[in-house]
XYZ file of C-alpha atoms in Angstrom:
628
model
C 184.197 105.003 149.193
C 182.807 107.418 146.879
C 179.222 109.702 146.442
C 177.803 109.809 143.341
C 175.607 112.775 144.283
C 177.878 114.906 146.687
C 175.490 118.014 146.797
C 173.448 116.435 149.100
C 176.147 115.981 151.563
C 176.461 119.658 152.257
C 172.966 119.632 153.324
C 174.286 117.736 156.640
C 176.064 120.879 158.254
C 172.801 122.503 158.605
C 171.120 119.790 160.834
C 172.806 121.206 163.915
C 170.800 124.622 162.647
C 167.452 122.792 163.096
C 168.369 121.500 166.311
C 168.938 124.338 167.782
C 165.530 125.519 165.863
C 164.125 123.052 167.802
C 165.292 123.810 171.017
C 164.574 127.175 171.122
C 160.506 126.478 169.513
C 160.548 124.522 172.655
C 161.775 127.109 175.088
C 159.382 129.940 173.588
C 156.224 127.659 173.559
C 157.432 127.145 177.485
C 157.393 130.754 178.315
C 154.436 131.304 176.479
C 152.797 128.152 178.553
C 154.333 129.779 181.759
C 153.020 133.040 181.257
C 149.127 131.607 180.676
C 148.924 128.669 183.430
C 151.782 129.930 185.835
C 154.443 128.032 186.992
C 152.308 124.874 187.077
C 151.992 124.989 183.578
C 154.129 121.318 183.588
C 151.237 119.834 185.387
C 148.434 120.805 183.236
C 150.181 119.303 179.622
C 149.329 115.565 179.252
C 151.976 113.608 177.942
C 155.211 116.126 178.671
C 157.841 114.114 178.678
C 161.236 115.916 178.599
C 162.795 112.579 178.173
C 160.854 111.095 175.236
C 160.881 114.577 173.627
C 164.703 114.258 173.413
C 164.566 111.656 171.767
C 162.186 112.458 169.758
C 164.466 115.087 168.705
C 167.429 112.763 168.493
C 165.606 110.320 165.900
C 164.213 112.863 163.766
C 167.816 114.513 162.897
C 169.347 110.663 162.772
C 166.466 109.848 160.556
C 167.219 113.187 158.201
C 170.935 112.363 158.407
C 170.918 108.563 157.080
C 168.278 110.081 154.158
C 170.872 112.549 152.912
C 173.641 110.065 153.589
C 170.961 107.920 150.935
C 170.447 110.235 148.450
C 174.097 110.900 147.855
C 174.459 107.325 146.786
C 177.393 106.200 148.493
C 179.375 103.377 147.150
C 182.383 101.496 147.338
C 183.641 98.142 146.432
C 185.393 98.628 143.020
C 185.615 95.564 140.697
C 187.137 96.077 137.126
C 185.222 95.446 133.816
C 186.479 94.798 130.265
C 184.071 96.835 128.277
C 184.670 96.752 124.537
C 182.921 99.581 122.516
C 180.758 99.633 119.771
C 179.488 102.372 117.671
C 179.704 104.048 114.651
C 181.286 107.764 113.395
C 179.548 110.536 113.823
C 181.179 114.264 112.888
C 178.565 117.173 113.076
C 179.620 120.272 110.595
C 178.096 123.330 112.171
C 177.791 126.327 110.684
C 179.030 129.392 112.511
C 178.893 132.618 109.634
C 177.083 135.314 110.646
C 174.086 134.505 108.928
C 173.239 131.956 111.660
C 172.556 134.731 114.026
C 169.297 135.873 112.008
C 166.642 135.646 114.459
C 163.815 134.141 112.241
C 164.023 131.026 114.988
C 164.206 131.519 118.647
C 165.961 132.660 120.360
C 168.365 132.865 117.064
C 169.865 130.266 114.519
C 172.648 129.388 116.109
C 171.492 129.107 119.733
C 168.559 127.150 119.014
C 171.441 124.737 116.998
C 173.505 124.036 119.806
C 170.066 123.580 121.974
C 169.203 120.916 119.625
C 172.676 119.361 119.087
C 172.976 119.754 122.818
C 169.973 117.523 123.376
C 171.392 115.292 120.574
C 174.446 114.512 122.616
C 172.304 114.381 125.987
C 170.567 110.716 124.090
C 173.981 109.586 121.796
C 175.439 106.270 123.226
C 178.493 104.086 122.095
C 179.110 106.439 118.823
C 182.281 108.644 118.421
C 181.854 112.091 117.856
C 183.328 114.806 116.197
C 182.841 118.541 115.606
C 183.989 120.589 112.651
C 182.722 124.612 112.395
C 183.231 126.305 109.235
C 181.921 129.853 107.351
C 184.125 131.121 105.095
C 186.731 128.401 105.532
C 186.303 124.931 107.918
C 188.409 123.493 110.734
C 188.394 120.613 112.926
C 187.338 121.529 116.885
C 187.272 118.336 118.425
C 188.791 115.138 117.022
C 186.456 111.994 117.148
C 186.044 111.024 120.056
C 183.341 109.423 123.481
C 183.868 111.618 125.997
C 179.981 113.904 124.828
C 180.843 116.104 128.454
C 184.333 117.678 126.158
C 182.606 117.826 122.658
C 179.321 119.237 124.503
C 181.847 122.179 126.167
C 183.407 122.969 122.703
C 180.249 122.668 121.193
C 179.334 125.864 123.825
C 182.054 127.610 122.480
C 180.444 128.152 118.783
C 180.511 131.529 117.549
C 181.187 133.503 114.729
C 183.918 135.681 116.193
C 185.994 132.215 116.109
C 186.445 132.601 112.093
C 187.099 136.077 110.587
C 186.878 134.901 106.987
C 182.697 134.793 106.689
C 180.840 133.118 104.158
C 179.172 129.687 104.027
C 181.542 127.450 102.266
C 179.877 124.041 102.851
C 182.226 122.091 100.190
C 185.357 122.979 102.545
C 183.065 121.668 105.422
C 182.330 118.104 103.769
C 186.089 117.805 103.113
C 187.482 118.495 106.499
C 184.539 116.257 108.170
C 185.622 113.055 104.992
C 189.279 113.822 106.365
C 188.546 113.651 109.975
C 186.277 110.589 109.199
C 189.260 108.850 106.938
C 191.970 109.560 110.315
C 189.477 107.651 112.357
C 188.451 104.495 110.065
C 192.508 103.903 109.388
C 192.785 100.381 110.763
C 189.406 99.797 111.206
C 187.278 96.994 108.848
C 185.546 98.564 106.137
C 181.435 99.558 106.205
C 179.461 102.417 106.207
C 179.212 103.286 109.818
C 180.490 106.526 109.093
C 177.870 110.371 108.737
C 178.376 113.957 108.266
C 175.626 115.900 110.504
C 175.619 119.205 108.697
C 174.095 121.902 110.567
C 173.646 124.900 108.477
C 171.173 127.955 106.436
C 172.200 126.168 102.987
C 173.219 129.261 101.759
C 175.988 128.176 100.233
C 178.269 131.955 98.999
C 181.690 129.741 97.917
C 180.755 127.919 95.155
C 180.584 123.975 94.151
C 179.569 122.083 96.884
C 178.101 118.726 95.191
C 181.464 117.336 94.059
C 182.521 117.189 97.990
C 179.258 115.435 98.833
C 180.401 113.463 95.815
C 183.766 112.357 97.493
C 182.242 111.961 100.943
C 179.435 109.260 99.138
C 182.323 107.403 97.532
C 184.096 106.796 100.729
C 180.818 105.430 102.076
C 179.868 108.365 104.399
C 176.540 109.383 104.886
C 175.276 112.547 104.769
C 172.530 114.667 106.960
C 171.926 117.781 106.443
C 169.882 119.455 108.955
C 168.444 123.037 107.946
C 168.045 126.019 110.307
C 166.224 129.075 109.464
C 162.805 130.085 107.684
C 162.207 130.230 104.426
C 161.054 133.279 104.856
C 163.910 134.518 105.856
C 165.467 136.833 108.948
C 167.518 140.016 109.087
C 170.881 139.509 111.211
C 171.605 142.215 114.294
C 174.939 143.377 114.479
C 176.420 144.817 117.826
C 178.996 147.585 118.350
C 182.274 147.129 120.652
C 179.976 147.101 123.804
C 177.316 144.415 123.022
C 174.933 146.897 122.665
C 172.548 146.349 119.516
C 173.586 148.552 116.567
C 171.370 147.584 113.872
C 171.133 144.877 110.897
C 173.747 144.038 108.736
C 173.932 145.456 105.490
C 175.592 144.737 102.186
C 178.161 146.691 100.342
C 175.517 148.914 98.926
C 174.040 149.526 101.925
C 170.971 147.235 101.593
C 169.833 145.442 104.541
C 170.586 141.693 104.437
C 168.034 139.090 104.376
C 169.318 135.716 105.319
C 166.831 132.917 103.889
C 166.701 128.925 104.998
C 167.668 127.140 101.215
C 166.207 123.995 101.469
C 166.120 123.107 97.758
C 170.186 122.777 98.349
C 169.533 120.635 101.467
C 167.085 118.549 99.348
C 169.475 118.281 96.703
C 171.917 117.355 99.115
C 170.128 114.370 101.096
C 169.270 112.839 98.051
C 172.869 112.396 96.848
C 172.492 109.896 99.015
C 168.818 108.007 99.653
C 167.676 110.107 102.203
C 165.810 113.242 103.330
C 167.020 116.412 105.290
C 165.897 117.571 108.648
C 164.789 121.114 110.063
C 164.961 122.862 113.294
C 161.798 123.381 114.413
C 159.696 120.919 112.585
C 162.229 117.499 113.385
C 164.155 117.202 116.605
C 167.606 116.300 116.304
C 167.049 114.214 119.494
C 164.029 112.382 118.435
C 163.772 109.053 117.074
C 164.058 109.329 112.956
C 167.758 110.802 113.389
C 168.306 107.889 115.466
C 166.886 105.555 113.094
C 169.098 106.955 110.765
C 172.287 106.794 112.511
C 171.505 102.950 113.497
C 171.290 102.072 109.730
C 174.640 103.138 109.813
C 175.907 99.677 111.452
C 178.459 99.587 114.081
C 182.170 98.362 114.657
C 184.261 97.430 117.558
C 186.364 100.580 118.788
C 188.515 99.122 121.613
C 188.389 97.243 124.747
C 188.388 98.838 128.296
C 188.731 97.834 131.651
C 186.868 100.338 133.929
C 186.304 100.292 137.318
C 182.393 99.797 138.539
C 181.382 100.595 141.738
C 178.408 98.882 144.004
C 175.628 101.096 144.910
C 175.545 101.321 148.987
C 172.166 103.551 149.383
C 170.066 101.024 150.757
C 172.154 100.412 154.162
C 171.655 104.611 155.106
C 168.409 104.140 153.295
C 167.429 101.308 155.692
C 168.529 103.497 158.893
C 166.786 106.150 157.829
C 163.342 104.422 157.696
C 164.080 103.137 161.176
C 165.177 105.859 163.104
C 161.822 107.442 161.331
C 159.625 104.519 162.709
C 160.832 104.341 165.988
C 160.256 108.158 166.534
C 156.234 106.812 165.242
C 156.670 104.316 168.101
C 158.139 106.378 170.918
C 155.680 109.427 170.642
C 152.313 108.614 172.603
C 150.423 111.127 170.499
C 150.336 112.980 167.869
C 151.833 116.600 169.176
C 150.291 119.448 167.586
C 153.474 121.497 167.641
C 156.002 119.173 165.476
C 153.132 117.166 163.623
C 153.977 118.518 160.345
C 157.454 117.642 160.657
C 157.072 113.610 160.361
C 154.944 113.442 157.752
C 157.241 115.385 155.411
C 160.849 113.924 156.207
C 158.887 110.519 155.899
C 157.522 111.163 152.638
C 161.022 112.092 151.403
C 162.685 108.776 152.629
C 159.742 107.353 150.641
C 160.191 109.075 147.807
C 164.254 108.530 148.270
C 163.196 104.950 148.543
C 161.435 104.730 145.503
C 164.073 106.529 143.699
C 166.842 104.455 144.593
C 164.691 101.356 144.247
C 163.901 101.943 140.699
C 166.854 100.723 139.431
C 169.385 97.496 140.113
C 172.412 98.140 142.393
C 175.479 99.103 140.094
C 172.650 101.655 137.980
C 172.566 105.493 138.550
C 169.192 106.084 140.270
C 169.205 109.764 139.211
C 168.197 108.339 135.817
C 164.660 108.801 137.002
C 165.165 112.480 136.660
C 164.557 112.511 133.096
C 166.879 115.352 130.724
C 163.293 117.260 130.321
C 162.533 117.679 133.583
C 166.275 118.670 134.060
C 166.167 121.049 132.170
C 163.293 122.488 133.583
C 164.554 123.079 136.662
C 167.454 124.664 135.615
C 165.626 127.107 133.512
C 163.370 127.530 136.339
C 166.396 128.212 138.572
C 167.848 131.052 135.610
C 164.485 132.330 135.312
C 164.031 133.353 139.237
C 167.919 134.881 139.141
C 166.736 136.960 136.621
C 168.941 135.326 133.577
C 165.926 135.113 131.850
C 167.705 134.376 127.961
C 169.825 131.168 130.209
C 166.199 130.582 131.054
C 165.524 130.567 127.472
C 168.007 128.247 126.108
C 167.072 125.846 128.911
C 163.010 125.864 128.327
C 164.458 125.606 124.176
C 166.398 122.299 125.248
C 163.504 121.020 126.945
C 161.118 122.019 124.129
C 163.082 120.028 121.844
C 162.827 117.144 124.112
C 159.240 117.219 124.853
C 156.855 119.366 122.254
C 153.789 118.520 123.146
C 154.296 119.527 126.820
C 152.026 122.507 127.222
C 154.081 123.873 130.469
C 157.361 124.015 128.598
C 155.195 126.607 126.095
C 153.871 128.062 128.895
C 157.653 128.900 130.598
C 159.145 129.993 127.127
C 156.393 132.489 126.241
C 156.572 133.955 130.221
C 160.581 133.927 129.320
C 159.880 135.451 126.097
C 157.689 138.163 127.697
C 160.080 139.587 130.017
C 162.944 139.495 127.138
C 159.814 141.782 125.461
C 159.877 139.573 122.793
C 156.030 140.005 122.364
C 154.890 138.573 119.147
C 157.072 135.650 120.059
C 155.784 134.662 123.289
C 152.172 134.973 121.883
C 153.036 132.446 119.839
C 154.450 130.095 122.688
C 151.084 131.038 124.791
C 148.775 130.168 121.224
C 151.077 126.689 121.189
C 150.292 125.794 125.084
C 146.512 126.426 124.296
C 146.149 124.325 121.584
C 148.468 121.594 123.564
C 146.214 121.019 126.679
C 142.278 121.442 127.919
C 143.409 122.214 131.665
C 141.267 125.057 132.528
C 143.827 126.176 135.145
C 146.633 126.165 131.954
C 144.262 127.302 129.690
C 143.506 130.339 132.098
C 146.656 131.251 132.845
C 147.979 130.599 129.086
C 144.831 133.163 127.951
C 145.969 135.793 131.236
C 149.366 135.615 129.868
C 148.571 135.551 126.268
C 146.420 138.992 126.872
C 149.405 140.749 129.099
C 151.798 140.037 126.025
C 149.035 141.998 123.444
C 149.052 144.373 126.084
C 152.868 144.854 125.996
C 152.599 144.885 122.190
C 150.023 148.018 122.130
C 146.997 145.774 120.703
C 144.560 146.575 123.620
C 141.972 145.263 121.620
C 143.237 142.192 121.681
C 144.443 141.752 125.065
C 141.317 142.475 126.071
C 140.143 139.886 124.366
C 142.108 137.187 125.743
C 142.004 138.407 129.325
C 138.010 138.248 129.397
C 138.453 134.439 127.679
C 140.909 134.270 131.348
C 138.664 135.413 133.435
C 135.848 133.507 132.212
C 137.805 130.229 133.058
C 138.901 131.751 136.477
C 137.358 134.693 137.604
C 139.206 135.245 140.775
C 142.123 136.634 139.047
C 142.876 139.690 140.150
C 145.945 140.533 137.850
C 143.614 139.657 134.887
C 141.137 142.087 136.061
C 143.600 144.893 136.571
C 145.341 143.785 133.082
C 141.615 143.966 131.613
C 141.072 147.439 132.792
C 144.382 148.665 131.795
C 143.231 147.262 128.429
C 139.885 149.233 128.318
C 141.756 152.158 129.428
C 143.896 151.969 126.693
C 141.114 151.833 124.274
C 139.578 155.124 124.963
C 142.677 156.737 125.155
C 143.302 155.713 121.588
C 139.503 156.340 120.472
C 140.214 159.868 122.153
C 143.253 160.279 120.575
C 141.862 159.403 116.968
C 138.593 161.751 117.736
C 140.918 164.522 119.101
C 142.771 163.828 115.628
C 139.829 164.295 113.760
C 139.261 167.089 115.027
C 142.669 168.508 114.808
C 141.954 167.995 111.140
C 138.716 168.986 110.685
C 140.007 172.789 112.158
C 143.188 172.544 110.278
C 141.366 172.429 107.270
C 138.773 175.269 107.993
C 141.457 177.464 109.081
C 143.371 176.646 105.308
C 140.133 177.436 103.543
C 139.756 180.439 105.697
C 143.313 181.497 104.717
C 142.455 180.879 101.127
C 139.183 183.266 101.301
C 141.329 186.033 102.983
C 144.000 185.638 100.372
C 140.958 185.720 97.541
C 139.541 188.941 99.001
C 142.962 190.587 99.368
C 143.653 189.855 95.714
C 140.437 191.398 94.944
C 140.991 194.417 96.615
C 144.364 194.406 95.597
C 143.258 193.901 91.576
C 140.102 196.879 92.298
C 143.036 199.146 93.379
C 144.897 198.270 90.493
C 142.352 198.749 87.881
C 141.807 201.830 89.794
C 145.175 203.475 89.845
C 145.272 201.922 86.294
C 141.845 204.329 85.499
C 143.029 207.116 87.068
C 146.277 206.922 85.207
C 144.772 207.018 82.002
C 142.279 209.671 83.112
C 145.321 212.173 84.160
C 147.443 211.143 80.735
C 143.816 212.139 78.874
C 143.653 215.444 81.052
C 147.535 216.416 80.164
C 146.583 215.291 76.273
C 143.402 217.813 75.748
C 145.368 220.272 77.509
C 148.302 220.315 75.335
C 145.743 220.519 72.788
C 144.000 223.420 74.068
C 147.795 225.219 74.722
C 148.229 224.350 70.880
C 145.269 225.822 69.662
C 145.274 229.138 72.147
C 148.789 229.487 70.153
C 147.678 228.636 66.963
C 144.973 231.378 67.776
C 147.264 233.860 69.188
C 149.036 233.592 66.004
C 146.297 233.703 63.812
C 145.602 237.134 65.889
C 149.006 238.350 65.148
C 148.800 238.321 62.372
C 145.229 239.289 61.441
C 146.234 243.058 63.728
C 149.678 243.193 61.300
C 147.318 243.358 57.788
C 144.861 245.315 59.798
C 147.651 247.810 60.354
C 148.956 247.813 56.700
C 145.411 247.928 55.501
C 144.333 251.104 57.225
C 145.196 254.336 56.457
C 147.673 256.231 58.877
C 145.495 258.685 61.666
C 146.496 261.787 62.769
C 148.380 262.521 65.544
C 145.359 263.484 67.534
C 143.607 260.176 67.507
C 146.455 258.383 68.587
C 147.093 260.575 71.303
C 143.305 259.743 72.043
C 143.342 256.301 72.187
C 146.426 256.424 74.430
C 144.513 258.802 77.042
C 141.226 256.049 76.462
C 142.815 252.819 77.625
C 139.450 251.507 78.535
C 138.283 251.425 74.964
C 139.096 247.784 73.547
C 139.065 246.585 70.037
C 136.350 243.563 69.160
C 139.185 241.153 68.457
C 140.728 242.176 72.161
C 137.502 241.789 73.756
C 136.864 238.571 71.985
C 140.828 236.909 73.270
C 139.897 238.072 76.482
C 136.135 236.305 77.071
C 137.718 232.869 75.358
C 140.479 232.846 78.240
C 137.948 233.498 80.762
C 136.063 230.677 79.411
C 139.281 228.495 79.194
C 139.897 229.260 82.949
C 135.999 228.540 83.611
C 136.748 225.064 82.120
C 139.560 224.657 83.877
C 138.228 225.172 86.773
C 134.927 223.228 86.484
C 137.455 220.064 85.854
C 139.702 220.634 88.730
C 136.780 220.695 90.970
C 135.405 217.620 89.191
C 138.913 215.783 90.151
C 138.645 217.017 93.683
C 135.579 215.659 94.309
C 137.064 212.074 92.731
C 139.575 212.478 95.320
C 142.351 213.417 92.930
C 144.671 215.780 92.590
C 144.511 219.182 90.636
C 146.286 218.912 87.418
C 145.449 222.505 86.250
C 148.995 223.924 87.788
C 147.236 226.714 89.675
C 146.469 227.051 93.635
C 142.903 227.341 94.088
């Protein structure tokens, strides 16, 4: 005997737990009884039975036991089965250079690849499959083969560190894929049931790549491409030794790298041979035009297998469980206000277990109800509540690709996005639920969330905005109110901030012209002085020219004087001794010419004076020579 679902058997050690949960509700609801009504309380409760109660209590844990016993799908009876396979060749050529980590696509190129290729895998029945990576150079990772859980794990494994030699050489991609393709049809009847899923940018760095597409035609493989990217292009972050970001990537010049989506290559490419290319983002790899493609392919016999099937046993725990459930319905004589909620739930699970397990044949798995969207769901639910919130993000991208229309999966990858603070982003997921559903509940909580990711982005304008579009649709929410006056705070802080700027301005620039007056009336001052020191300069060089002037002509006069007395004295006749002697013992007697030399100095020192005094009073300086 075997379980397909074992989780659900480790559920089983905890029903001892509840029944000793049980026991002791029962022994504090006596107390509590005891302590209101006395020790008669027994006697005043209809329908006590201790006995009935224990069972009670017996059937309910039997009745959970058998449903957990059901849900983990026992089985047993093993008959073998000659299966022979039929498929066709698939090998998907992924690129892994460096450019694929360019985050123009979310959560990056390559991630949101192996989401889709993922998902791809999740749907692919009764093909082979193969995976070559390649960048710079191409290799084979995992040979052809069915087992999708080993090709899905290397497929996990993609990443650029795996190739040092970088680049995008898709011609040494299409030629390892043809080989790997040519191993697996040796033996085999000839067809076309053979396709090359290339997953790359199209930026092809190495060269020639259309006479390998070429080859691959001839030998009657089809080829796929599938584009990733924008055409827009993305930049590609590079990390240092410790994960920690450290930038974009930059060329030999030191230019920042711009990695663009080349679909005119791709174009090129797919019609080589008839068809069209895909792209991330706009076709899903899992939806049903790849398949459409891959099942013009044609199929061939692979080999013949004898497995072992087992018989699905559920129903016979299943059964149990319904009965021990229904007897407990019988056995109680009312309905007991202290375990009443306790039926009604286990039986709706054995009913919903029951219409699990009954959805499918015996020998099918029942868990295919759970479909791989709602899987993946819950497992990005799961990640998102332990905090992993970019796990959370891969899983909400795999179930994206699955479902697009589904406005909740938006919903869960812009909340994701929001606590990554990937703003912009996860407005665009909330814009994307909005126009995907007319739930007001979604639609209010898509707006709320919308608004708290503007808010996070500094647009408080907009958040605003969208958080009084929320609250119109539900105005209970508190967190939109509070979000809504955080907004409006915002705003006037920033219309304070631009005033207060303004102003800032306005005084810087009054202060600069009042700078430039002082400076204009300093220079002023500064030229008056000038001119006047200039002035006075030329006023004191006049002054020392008139009186060399004056010194020149008082000489040329003394001279003249000279010698007018020297022909005086030759001219006139000698005196006697006596009149000398006379003029000696009259000193006061002065000759006209002596009398006249001796009024023109005075008036030369009158002058002089009258023009030092004049200089004084300009606030000079005396330039006569004499102390006054």
């Amino acid at each position: 005997m075997r379980f397909a679902q074992e989780v659900w058997l480790y559920v089983i050690p905890l029903l001892p737990l509840l029944w000793l949960l049980l026991r002791s509700g029962d022994r504090r609801a006596r107390r509590r009884r005891t302590r209101l009504l006395g020790e008669q309380a027994p006697a005043h409760v209809e329908g006590d039975n201790r006995r009935l109660r224990s069972w009670d209590r017996f059937l309910l844990i039997g009745g959970i036991f058998w449903l957990l016993l059901a849900l983990a799908r026992p089985q047993w009876g093993a008959s073998e089965v000659t299966v022979t396979q039929r498929g066709s060749d698939v090998v998907v050529a992924l690129d892994i250079s460096n450019s694929m980590l360019a985050e123009d696509v979310v959560p990056n190129r390559m991630e949101r690849a192996k989401a889709e290729l993922g998902a791809f895998l999740d749907r692919l029945q009764d093909s082979r499959i193969g995976l070559v990576f390649f960048a710079g150079s191409a290799f084979v990772q995992c040979p052809l083969t069915l087992d999708y859980g080993t090709a899905q794990i290397f497929l996990n494994m993609a990443d650029p560190d795996m190739l040092s030699e970088q680049g995008t050489a898709i011609a040494s991609a299409l030629d390892a894929a043809r080989e790997l393709l040519a191993k697996g049809k040796e033996g085999g009847p000839s067809g076309s049931f053979q396709a090359v899923l290339l997953v790359t940018d199209g930026e092809d760095l190495e060269g020639d790549w259309e006479a390998s597409a070429q080859a691959c035609i001839d030998a009657g493989i089809r080829i796929i491409p599938v584009g990733v990217g924008d055409e827009a292009g993305g930049l590609i972050p590079v990390t240092d030794n410790q994960g920690r970001s450290a930038g974009f990537m930059k060329d030999a010049e030191g230019s920042v790298v711009l990695s663009r989506l080349d679909m005119a290559s791709l174009d090129r490419m797919a019609a080589l041979g008839g068809g069209s290319p895909f792209r991330i983002g706009v076709d899903g790899l899992a939806g049903d035009r790849l398949f459409v493609e891959l099942e013009r392919l044609g199929k061939r016999d692979f080999e013949d297998r004898r497995i072992s099937a087992y018989q699905e046993r559920y129903l016979i725990p299943l059964l149990l469980a319904f009965a021990s459930l229904g007897l407990r319905l019988v056995l109680r004589p009312r309905r007991r206000p202290d375990h009443g909620g306790a039926l009604p739930a286990a039986f709706l699970l054995a009913v919903a277990a029951g219409l699990a397990a009954g959805s499918g044949l015996p020998g099918t798995a029942a868990a295919g109800v759970v479909t791989p969207e709602s899987q993946a769901m819950a497992w990005g639910r799961d990640l998102y509540d332990q905090g992993d919130y970019q796990g959370a993000l891969t899983e909400f991208g795999s179930a994206l690709v699955l479902d697009p229309e589904d406005p909740l999966v938006s919903l869960a990858m812009g909340e994701t996005l929001h606590r990554l603070e990937q703003y912009q982003e996860a407005i665009r997921e909330f814009e994307r639920s909005l126009s995907l559903t007319e739930d007001p509940e979604l639609r209010a909580e898509a707006l709320y969330n919308a608004g708290t990711s503007l808010l996070g982005a500094g647009d408080p304008e907009a958040a605003a905005a969208k958080l009084r579009e929320s609250l119109a649709l539900d105005p209970e929410q508190t967190d939109a109110l509070f979000n809504l006056e955080l907004a409006l705070k915002m705003m006037q802080e920033q219309q304070q901030q631009q005033q207060d700027q303004g102003q800032d301005d306005q005084q810087q620039q009054e202060e600069q012209q009042e700078d430039q007056e002082q400076q204009n009336q300093d220079q002023g001052e500064q030229d008056r002085e000038d001119r006047q020191e200039q002035e006075q300069q030329q006023q004191e060089q006049q002054q020392q020219e008139q009186q060399q002037e004056q010194q020149q002509q008082e000489q040329q006069q003394e001279q003249q004087q000279e010698q007018q007395q020297e022909e005086q004295q030759q001219e006139s006749p000698p005196q006697d001794q006596d009149s000398e002697q006379e003029q000696e013992a009259d000193p006061e007697q002065l000759t006209k010419d002596q009398a006249m030399q001796i009024l023109n100095a005075l008036d030369r020192d009158e002058e002089e004076l009258k023009r030092s005094v004049q200089q004084r009073l300009k606030g000079g300086k005396p330039k006569s020579g004499k102390r006054w």
